[in-house]
mmCIF file of C-alpha atoms in Angstrom:
data_model
loop_
_atom_site.group_PDB
_atom_site.id
_atom_site.type_symbol
_atom_site.label_atom_id
_atom_site.label_comp_id
_atom_site.label_asym_id
_atom_site.label_seq_id
_atom_site.Cartn_x
_atom_site.Cartn_y
_atom_site.Cartn_z
ATOM 1 C CA MET A 215 191.368 205.878 -44.807
ATOM 2 C CA ASN A 216 190.102 209.094 -43.300
ATOM 3 C CA THR A 217 188.303 208.272 -40.078
ATOM 4 C CA SER A 218 188.040 211.761 -38.596
ATOM 5 C CA ASN A 219 184.254 211.870 -39.001
ATOM 6 C CA ARG A 220 183.601 208.369 -37.741
ATOM 7 C CA ARG A 221 181.745 208.194 -34.464
ATOM 8 C CA SER A 222 183.213 205.996 -31.783
ATOM 9 C CA GLY A 223 182.844 205.309 -28.074
ATOM 10 C CA LEU A 224 179.848 206.786 -26.281
ATOM 11 C CA PRO A 225 178.426 208.757 -29.262
ATOM 12 C CA ALA A 226 178.420 205.570 -31.369
ATOM 13 C CA LYS A 227 176.697 203.619 -28.586
ATOM 14 C CA ARG A 228 174.130 206.396 -28.220
ATOM 15 C CA SER A 229 173.420 206.374 -31.965
ATOM 16 C CA ARG A 230 172.777 202.618 -31.827
ATOM 17 C CA VAL A 231 170.457 202.926 -28.818
ATOM 18 C CA GLN A 232 168.569 205.744 -30.589
ATOM 19 C CA LEU A 233 168.171 203.647 -33.739
ATOM 20 C CA TYR A 234 166.886 200.618 -31.788
ATOM 21 C CA SER A 235 164.485 202.861 -29.878
ATOM 22 C CA LEU A 236 163.195 204.432 -33.118
ATOM 23 C CA ILE A 237 162.430 200.938 -34.430
ATOM 24 C CA LEU A 238 160.983 199.627 -31.161
ATOM 25 C CA LEU A 239 158.792 202.678 -30.573
ATOM 26 C CA ASN A 240 157.362 202.337 -34.071
ATOM 27 C CA SER A 241 156.759 198.612 -34.099
ATOM 28 C CA TYR A 242 153.144 198.117 -35.030
ATOM 29 C CA ILE A 243 152.818 194.682 -33.411
ATOM 30 C CA LEU A 244 153.626 196.052 -29.932
ATOM 31 C CA ALA A 245 151.091 198.900 -30.144
ATOM 32 C CA SER A 246 148.139 196.933 -28.714
ATOM 33 C CA VAL A 247 149.932 196.738 -25.356
ATOM 34 C CA GLY A 248 152.191 199.790 -25.517
ATOM 35 C CA LYS A 249 149.491 202.391 -26.031
ATOM 36 C CA TYR A 250 148.415 201.938 -22.403
ATOM 37 C CA ILE A 251 151.823 203.290 -21.400
ATOM 38 C CA CYS A 252 153.299 206.798 -21.618
ATOM 39 C CA LEU A 253 157.058 207.038 -21.970
ATOM 40 C CA PRO A 254 158.840 210.398 -21.734
ATOM 41 C CA VAL A 255 159.576 210.509 -25.449
ATOM 42 C CA LEU A 256 157.929 212.435 -28.255
ATOM 43 C CA ASN A 257 156.539 209.826 -30.649
ATOM 44 C CA CYS A 258 153.046 210.494 -31.979
ATOM 45 C CA TYR A 259 150.520 207.896 -30.839
ATOM 46 C CA ALA A 260 148.211 208.909 -33.675
ATOM 47 C CA CYS A 261 150.694 207.134 -35.916
ATOM 48 C CA PRO A 262 149.260 203.635 -36.521
ATOM 49 C CA ILE A 263 152.675 202.042 -36.037
ATOM 50 C CA GLY A 264 153.497 204.092 -32.893
ATOM 51 C CA THR A 265 154.046 201.729 -29.955
ATOM 52 C CA VAL A 266 153.491 203.891 -26.859
ATOM 53 C CA ALA A 267 151.079 206.674 -25.917
ATOM 54 C CA CYS A 268 152.249 210.278 -26.237
ATOM 55 C CA PRO A 269 152.492 211.894 -22.783
ATOM 56 C CA ILE A 270 151.708 215.356 -24.142
ATOM 57 C CA GLY A 271 148.611 214.157 -26.022
ATOM 58 C CA SER A 272 147.509 212.263 -22.917
ATOM 59 C CA ILE A 273 147.935 215.241 -20.564
ATOM 60 C CA THR A 274 145.973 217.378 -23.045
ATOM 61 C CA ALA A 275 143.163 214.791 -23.200
ATOM 62 C CA PHE A 276 142.902 214.771 -19.389
ATOM 63 C CA ALA A 277 142.930 218.584 -19.250
ATOM 64 C CA MET A 278 140.051 218.739 -21.721
ATOM 65 C CA VAL A 279 137.803 216.746 -19.388
ATOM 66 C CA LEU A 280 138.998 218.697 -16.324
ATOM 67 C CA ASP A 281 140.765 215.689 -14.873
ATOM 68 C CA PHE A 282 144.213 215.397 -13.296
ATOM 69 C CA PRO A 283 146.475 212.902 -15.143
ATOM 70 C CA PHE A 284 147.668 210.976 -12.054
ATOM 71 C CA TYR A 285 148.861 207.961 -14.042
ATOM 72 C CA VAL A 286 150.702 209.993 -16.693
ATOM 73 C CA ILE A 287 152.421 212.272 -14.180
ATOM 74 C CA GLY A 288 153.306 209.265 -12.021
ATOM 75 C CA LEU A 289 154.878 207.395 -14.946
ATOM 76 C CA LEU A 290 156.716 210.410 -16.335
ATOM 77 C CA GLY A 291 157.943 211.463 -12.920
ATOM 78 C CA LEU A 292 159.260 208.001 -12.032
ATOM 79 C CA ALA A 293 161.030 207.720 -15.386
ATOM 80 C CA GLY A 294 162.438 211.235 -14.923
ATOM 81 C CA LEU A 295 163.578 210.409 -11.403
ATOM 82 C CA ALA A 296 165.325 207.227 -12.534
ATOM 83 C CA VAL A 297 167.147 208.461 -15.632
ATOM 84 C CA GLY A 298 166.329 212.161 -15.937
ATOM 85 C CA ARG A 299 166.596 213.672 -19.387
ATOM 86 C CA ALA A 300 168.620 210.709 -20.620
ATOM 87 C CA PHE A 301 165.356 209.715 -22.310
ATOM 88 C CA CYS A 302 165.681 212.891 -24.443
ATOM 89 C CA GLY A 303 169.304 212.160 -25.281
ATOM 90 C CA TRP A 304 169.211 208.395 -25.766
ATOM 91 C CA VAL A 305 165.638 207.251 -26.492
ATOM 92 C CA CYS A 306 163.461 209.992 -28.033
ATOM 93 C CA PRO A 307 162.970 209.217 -31.764
ATOM 94 C CA PHE A 308 162.512 212.873 -32.683
ATOM 95 C CA GLY A 309 165.728 213.695 -30.853
ATOM 96 C CA TYR A 310 167.422 211.095 -33.060
ATOM 97 C CA VAL A 311 165.925 212.659 -36.197
ATOM 98 C CA GLN A 312 167.357 216.015 -35.109
ATOM 99 C CA ASP A 313 170.764 214.476 -34.354
ATOM 100 C CA LEU A 314 170.859 212.991 -37.859
ATOM 101 C CA LEU A 315 169.790 216.257 -39.497
ATOM 102 C CA HIS A 316 172.449 218.191 -37.608
ATOM 103 C CA ARG A 317 175.144 215.992 -39.152
ATOM 104 C CA ILE A 318 174.430 217.642 -42.514
ATOM 105 C CA PRO A 319 177.506 219.829 -43.043
ATOM 106 C CA GLY A 320 177.249 223.592 -43.390
ATOM 107 C CA ARG A 321 176.984 226.762 -41.365
ATOM 108 C CA LYS A 322 175.685 226.222 -37.815
ATOM 109 C CA LEU A 323 173.908 228.580 -35.427
ATOM 110 C CA ARG A 324 173.733 228.926 -31.664
ATOM 111 C CA LEU A 325 170.293 229.966 -30.458
ATOM 112 C CA PRO A 326 170.158 232.458 -27.579
ATOM 113 C CA ARG A 327 169.567 230.812 -24.184
ATOM 114 C CA ALA A 328 166.641 233.173 -23.558
ATOM 115 C CA LEU A 329 164.603 231.136 -26.059
ATOM 116 C CA ASP A 330 164.812 228.041 -23.824
ATOM 117 C CA ALA A 331 161.929 229.395 -21.746
ATOM 118 C CA THR A 332 159.534 229.146 -24.721
ATOM 119 C CA LYS A 333 158.879 225.455 -24.071
ATOM 120 C CA TYR A 334 157.614 226.228 -20.546
ATOM 121 C CA VAL A 335 155.184 228.791 -21.999
ATOM 122 C CA LEU A 336 153.945 226.200 -24.523
ATOM 123 C CA LEU A 337 153.515 223.634 -21.731
ATOM 124 C CA VAL A 338 151.463 226.003 -19.589
ATOM 125 C CA VAL A 339 149.414 227.591 -22.388
ATOM 126 C CA LEU A 340 148.881 224.914 -25.057
ATOM 127 C CA VAL A 341 149.224 221.608 -23.196
ATOM 128 C CA VAL A 342 147.353 222.541 -20.024
ATOM 129 C CA GLY A 343 145.859 226.056 -20.108
ATOM 130 C CA LEU A 344 143.794 226.250 -23.297
ATOM 131 C CA PRO A 345 142.582 222.613 -23.149
ATOM 132 C CA LEU A 346 141.434 223.248 -19.548
ATOM 133 C CA LEU A 347 139.655 226.472 -20.469
ATOM 134 C CA LEU A 348 138.165 225.487 -23.798
ATOM 135 C CA GLY A 349 137.713 221.745 -23.308
ATOM 136 C CA ASN A 350 136.768 219.427 -26.112
ATOM 137 C CA PRO A 351 134.469 221.098 -28.671
ATOM 138 C CA TYR A 352 132.881 217.730 -29.333
ATOM 139 C CA ASP A 353 131.764 217.285 -25.748
ATOM 140 C CA PHE A 354 130.299 220.353 -24.109
ATOM 141 C CA SER A 355 129.711 218.800 -20.694
ATOM 142 C CA GLY A 356 133.436 218.979 -19.972
ATOM 143 C CA THR A 357 133.107 216.592 -17.057
ATOM 144 C CA GLU A 358 132.705 213.172 -18.647
ATOM 145 C CA ARG A 359 135.722 211.187 -19.745
ATOM 146 C CA VAL A 360 135.200 211.049 -23.474
ATOM 147 C CA VAL A 361 137.506 210.098 -26.281
ATOM 148 C CA PHE A 362 139.533 213.089 -27.390
ATOM 149 C CA GLU A 363 138.341 214.210 -30.831
ATOM 150 C CA ALA A 364 140.530 215.517 -33.591
ATOM 151 C CA GLY A 365 140.323 218.901 -35.270
ATOM 152 C CA GLY A 366 138.864 222.176 -34.037
ATOM 153 C CA THR A 367 140.726 222.008 -30.732
ATOM 154 C CA TRP A 368 143.236 224.589 -29.530
ATOM 155 C CA ASP A 369 146.143 222.705 -28.091
ATOM 156 C CA TYR A 370 149.758 221.770 -28.707
ATOM 157 C CA CYS A 371 148.937 218.618 -30.719
ATOM 158 C CA ALA A 372 146.458 220.386 -32.985
ATOM 159 C CA LEU A 373 148.412 223.606 -33.503
ATOM 160 C CA VAL A 374 152.143 222.988 -33.156
ATOM 161 C CA CYS A 375 153.437 219.431 -32.727
ATOM 162 C CA PRO A 376 155.832 218.737 -35.634
ATOM 163 C CA VAL A 377 156.186 215.116 -34.500
ATOM 164 C CA GLY A 378 152.471 214.493 -35.019
ATOM 165 C CA THR A 379 152.670 216.170 -38.423
ATOM 166 C CA LEU A 380 155.679 214.081 -39.442
ATOM 167 C CA GLU A 381 154.451 210.717 -38.161
ATOM 168 C CA ALA A 382 150.683 210.989 -38.649
ATOM 169 C CA GLY A 383 149.989 214.066 -40.810
ATOM 170 C CA VAL A 384 152.358 213.254 -43.669
ATOM 171 C CA PRO A 385 151.320 209.557 -44.036
ATOM 172 C CA GLY A 386 147.673 210.593 -43.588
ATOM 173 C CA LEU A 387 147.828 213.130 -46.402
ATOM 174 C CA ILE A 388 149.551 210.663 -48.696
ATOM 175 C CA ALA A 389 147.323 207.671 -47.959
ATOM 176 C CA SER A 390 143.891 209.047 -47.128
ATOM 177 C CA PRO A 391 141.651 211.027 -49.531
ATOM 178 C CA ASP A 392 139.410 211.820 -46.533
ATOM 179 C CA PHE A 393 142.386 213.361 -44.746
ATOM 180 C CA ARG A 394 143.178 215.494 -47.809
ATOM 181 C CA GLU A 395 139.552 216.704 -48.006
ATOM 182 C CA LYS A 396 139.587 217.812 -44.379
ATOM 183 C CA ALA A 397 142.881 219.682 -44.700
ATOM 184 C CA SER A 398 142.551 223.266 -43.452
ATOM 185 C CA TRP A 399 144.662 226.329 -42.675
ATOM 186 C CA ARG A 400 145.855 224.424 -39.600
ATOM 187 C CA THR A 401 147.251 221.676 -41.821
ATOM 188 C CA VAL A 402 149.179 224.274 -43.812
ATOM 189 C CA SER A 403 150.487 226.010 -40.688
ATOM 190 C CA LYS A 404 151.542 222.707 -39.095
ATOM 191 C CA PHE A 405 153.438 221.686 -42.206
ATOM 192 C CA ALA A 406 155.139 225.091 -42.179
ATOM 193 C CA ILE A 407 156.106 224.553 -38.525
ATOM 194 C CA LEU A 408 157.426 221.067 -39.335
ATOM 195 C CA ALA A 409 159.518 222.442 -42.218
ATOM 196 C CA ALA A 410 160.896 225.231 -40.012
ATOM 197 C CA VAL A 411 161.762 222.775 -37.200
ATOM 198 C CA LEU A 412 163.570 220.420 -39.596
ATOM 199 C CA VAL A 413 165.549 223.263 -41.210
ATOM 200 C CA LEU A 414 166.393 224.648 -37.770
ATOM 201 C CA ALA A 415 167.558 221.179 -36.668
ATOM 202 C CA VAL A 416 170.140 221.246 -39.470
ATOM 203 C CA LEU A 417 171.362 224.704 -38.446
ATOM 204 C CA SER A 418 171.148 224.438 -34.665
ATOM 205 C CA HIS A 419 171.578 221.191 -32.737
ATOM 206 C CA ARG A 420 168.497 219.981 -30.837
ATOM 207 C CA SER A 421 166.826 223.367 -31.337
ATOM 208 C CA PHE A 422 163.326 221.829 -31.037
ATOM 209 C CA CYS A 423 164.225 220.106 -27.742
ATOM 210 C CA ARG A 424 165.593 223.344 -26.335
ATOM 211 C CA VAL A 425 162.897 225.738 -27.489
ATOM 212 C CA LEU A 426 159.624 224.021 -28.415
ATOM 213 C CA CYS A 427 159.339 220.664 -26.651
ATOM 214 C CA PRO A 428 156.842 220.803 -23.735
ATOM 215 C CA LEU A 429 157.904 217.298 -22.714
ATOM 216 C CA GLY A 430 161.468 218.595 -22.453
ATOM 217 C CA ALA A 431 160.106 221.288 -20.120
ATOM 218 C CA LEU A 432 158.451 218.648 -17.901
ATOM 219 C CA MET A 433 161.557 216.474 -17.849
ATOM 220 C CA ALA A 434 163.779 219.490 -17.145
ATOM 221 C CA MET A 435 161.733 220.085 -13.988
ATOM 222 C CA ALA A 436 162.051 216.411 -12.990
ATOM 223 C CA SER A 437 165.805 216.488 -13.631
ATOM 224 C CA ARG A 438 166.313 218.705 -10.586
ATOM 225 C CA VAL A 439 165.886 215.676 -8.340
ATOM 226 C CA THR A 440 166.961 212.937 -10.724
ATOM 227 C CA LEU A 441 169.504 210.219 -9.846
ATOM 228 C CA PRO A 442 171.927 210.473 -12.807
ATOM 229 C CA ARG A 443 173.970 213.653 -12.852
ATOM 230 C CA LEU A 444 176.759 215.149 -14.887
ATOM 231 C CA ARG A 445 179.405 216.703 -12.684
ATOM 232 C CA THR A 446 182.561 218.708 -13.257
ATOM 233 C CA HIS A 447 185.623 219.126 -11.079
ATOM 234 C CA GLN A 448 186.492 222.788 -11.153
ATOM 235 C CA ALA A 449 190.073 222.263 -9.983
ATOM 236 C CA THR A 450 191.153 220.272 -13.046
ATOM 237 C CA CYS A 451 188.954 222.112 -15.559
ATOM 238 C CA THR A 452 191.034 224.270 -17.917
ATOM 239 C CA ARG A 453 188.002 226.223 -19.227
ATOM 240 C CA CYS A 454 188.832 225.152 -22.776
ATOM 241 C CA GLN A 455 185.074 225.282 -23.551
ATOM 242 C CA ARG A 456 185.234 222.096 -25.620
ATOM 243 C CA CYS A 457 182.319 220.655 -23.618
ATOM 244 C CA GLN A 458 180.245 223.741 -24.363
ATOM 245 C CA ARG A 459 180.960 223.519 -28.076
ATOM 246 C CA VAL A 460 179.803 219.894 -28.410
ATOM 247 C CA CYS A 461 176.788 220.194 -26.090
ATOM 248 C CA PRO A 462 173.617 219.745 -28.203
ATOM 249 C CA THR A 463 171.449 221.711 -25.787
ATOM 250 C CA SER A 464 173.990 224.382 -24.786
ATOM 251 C CA SER A 465 173.719 223.216 -21.187
ATOM 252 C CA ARG A 466 176.026 224.979 -18.773
ATOM 253 C CA LEU A 467 178.113 223.315 -16.105
ATOM 254 C CA VAL A 468 177.242 225.409 -13.094
ATOM 255 C CA PRO A 469 179.770 225.548 -10.259
ATOM 256 C CA GLU A 470 178.098 224.683 -6.947
ATOM 257 C CA ASP A 471 181.194 225.368 -4.909
ATOM 258 C CA ALA A 472 184.919 225.679 -5.448
ATOM 259 C CA GLY A 473 185.267 221.911 -5.926
ATOM 260 C CA GLU A 474 182.425 220.672 -8.098
ATOM 261 C CA GLY A 475 179.818 221.852 -10.567
ATOM 262 C CA GLU A 476 176.762 220.304 -12.119
ATOM 263 C CA ALA A 477 175.040 220.485 -15.504
ATOM 264 C CA THR A 478 171.855 222.542 -15.754
ATOM 265 C CA SER A 479 168.429 221.021 -16.354
ATOM 266 C CA GLU A 480 168.859 221.381 -20.138
ATOM 267 C CA CYS A 481 171.447 218.567 -20.090
ATOM 268 C CA VAL A 482 170.135 215.462 -21.940
ATOM 269 C CA LEU A 483 173.025 213.276 -20.678
ATOM 270 C CA CYS A 484 174.241 212.488 -24.185
ATOM 271 C CA LEU A 485 177.774 212.382 -22.683
ATOM 272 C CA GLU A 486 179.347 213.962 -25.792
ATOM 273 C CA CYS A 487 181.175 216.340 -23.425
ATOM 274 C CA VAL A 488 182.558 213.439 -21.355
ATOM 275 C CA GLN A 489 183.846 211.854 -24.565
ATOM 276 C CA ARG A 490 185.478 215.062 -25.826
ATOM 277 C CA CYS A 491 186.903 216.478 -22.568
ATOM 278 C CA PRO A 492 190.726 216.467 -22.800
ATOM 279 C CA GLU A 493 191.228 216.467 -19.010
ATOM 280 C CA ALA A 494 191.188 213.073 -17.283
ATOM 281 C CA GLY A 495 188.492 212.870 -14.616
ATOM 282 C CA THR A 496 187.215 216.420 -15.030
ATOM 283 C CA LEU A 497 183.751 215.429 -16.245
ATOM 284 C CA SER A 498 181.835 212.472 -14.885
ATOM 285 C CA ALA A 499 178.330 211.051 -15.155
ATOM 286 C CA ARG A 500 177.083 209.563 -11.890
ATOM 287 C CA LEU A 501 174.072 207.585 -10.799
ATOM 288 C CA GLY A 502 173.623 208.179 -7.090
ATOM 289 C CA GLY A 503 177.158 207.556 -5.799
ATOM 290 C CA LYS A 504 178.261 205.356 -8.713
ATOM 291 C CA THR A 505 180.320 206.685 -11.636
ATOM 292 C CA LEU A 506 178.874 205.678 -15.026
ATOM 293 C CA ALA A 507 181.334 207.460 -17.331
ATOM 294 C CA VAL A 508 184.320 209.685 -16.799
ATOM 295 C CA SER A 509 186.394 211.824 -19.132
ATOM 296 C CA GLY A 510 189.571 209.973 -19.907
ATOM 297 C CA GLY A 511 191.688 212.718 -21.373
ATOM 298 C CA LYS A 512 191.236 211.355 -24.879
ATOM 299 C CA THR A 513 189.772 213.584 -27.545
ATOM 300 C CA ASP A 514 188.794 212.966 -31.144
ATOM 301 C CA GLU A 515 188.725 216.629 -32.100
ATOM 302 C CA MET B 203 174.254 213.041 -3.406
ATOM 303 C CA SER B 204 173.875 215.050 -0.242
ATOM 304 C CA ARG B 205 171.558 213.850 2.557
ATOM 305 C CA LYS B 206 169.158 216.715 1.868
ATOM 306 C CA ARG B 207 168.865 215.662 -1.759
ATOM 307 C CA TRP B 208 168.287 212.002 -0.831
ATOM 308 C CA ILE B 209 165.423 213.092 1.463
ATOM 309 C CA LEU B 210 163.925 215.217 -1.319
ATOM 310 C CA PHE B 211 164.339 212.278 -3.697
ATOM 311 C CA ALA B 212 162.542 209.913 -1.287
ATOM 312 C CA VAL B 213 159.645 212.366 -0.794
ATOM 313 C CA VAL B 214 159.194 212.909 -4.548
ATOM 314 C CA LEU B 215 159.504 209.159 -5.205
ATOM 315 C CA SER B 216 156.761 208.365 -2.661
ATOM 316 C CA ALA B 217 154.487 211.042 -4.108
ATOM 317 C CA LEU B 218 154.985 209.733 -7.651
ATOM 318 C CA ILE B 219 154.346 206.100 -6.681
ATOM 319 C CA GLY B 220 151.147 207.251 -4.956
ATOM 320 C CA CYS B 221 150.195 209.268 -8.042
ATOM 321 C CA LEU B 222 150.767 206.288 -10.337
ATOM 322 C CA GLY B 223 148.864 203.884 -8.098
ATOM 323 C CA TYR B 224 145.892 206.229 -7.736
ATOM 324 C CA GLY B 225 145.844 206.785 -11.518
ATOM 325 C CA ILE B 226 145.728 203.031 -12.143
ATOM 326 C CA TYR B 227 142.947 202.714 -9.531
ATOM 327 C CA LEU B 228 140.956 205.373 -11.427
ATOM 328 C CA GLY B 229 141.447 203.523 -14.715
ATOM 329 C CA ASP B 230 143.694 206.164 -16.312
ATOM 330 C CA PRO B 231 145.664 203.691 -18.502
ATOM 331 C CA TRP B 232 142.458 202.724 -20.322
ATOM 332 C CA TYR B 233 141.619 206.384 -20.862
ATOM 333 C CA VAL B 234 145.131 206.943 -22.246
ATOM 334 C CA PHE B 235 144.638 203.971 -24.573
ATOM 335 C CA ASP B 236 141.203 205.213 -25.721
ATOM 336 C CA ASN B 237 142.786 208.506 -26.707
ATOM 337 C CA ALA B 238 145.554 206.926 -28.722
ATOM 338 C CA ALA B 239 143.770 208.296 -31.770
ATOM 339 C CA ALA B 240 144.485 210.726 -34.584
ATOM 340 C CA ILE B 241 144.735 213.754 -32.323
ATOM 341 C CA CYS B 242 147.110 215.677 -34.533
ATOM 342 C CA TYR B 243 144.661 215.330 -37.411
ATOM 343 C CA THR B 244 143.692 218.879 -38.324
#
């Protein structure tokens, strides 16, 4: 039996965790409690079966009423501090969708690293900037905490978010005649963005996370002081570049000194590189001073 | 982690716990829940 494409070890464990998280984060019965909580994952809370509140939608809603999202930033920051971007690599349902799509065989692309900055622009302009400046068109006072209204707004959720389109827009269009009546040029453009993101996910691994995810931008900032870290020992590294080839976010292992290096903030701690590194002990994932995983010199390439 | 990084970690941790606590005091979780609506609906 040919087992060359079978996933084993850490990648297999990660796939299982991602599947469980996809189910748990879209379990309708838990939504009545979960929607008070923001987790650092992109899972649209407009979706009736979505369990937790979307941090990006929540930050936008606060910005529209000129309020600072203390609770959301506190929750996201603490989660980021504890596990960093591991949420992106192990928990985010849309990350899992992209991982599955990228398994479709065919020609693959590497996006230029310069594009990584796009997500920071989207965070500043569409998640915070425009909602702050334009507010909620349904409430012109701009100072009262009102329920965020749909449509007519200029923000990330209304203009770009492919997760919202996939999880709420698609079922809405299929199930609701009212939804179909209200469809506008924005609906068409969002479906075009969703299609482009899904096609790009097949061609380039985690391209949405790298380029378009404003939550990824927030978590990348938090990952600078996070506890778990991916480190490399320069002395035993043979520069074979295998880690770079399997990295879904094209994160670089930056040498800090002659002895050790550390992954950049794009690293989602998927640990694919640790699994594939042929040099024993060269790559290691650590939490504080404790080693969580270390390259064992085995490779399945 | 180096001592400098642990200090930075402790400062950020304290700030975030304060941020979370103040947000709960202001009633932010209920506002988040109220906005768990069809915001991507366009």
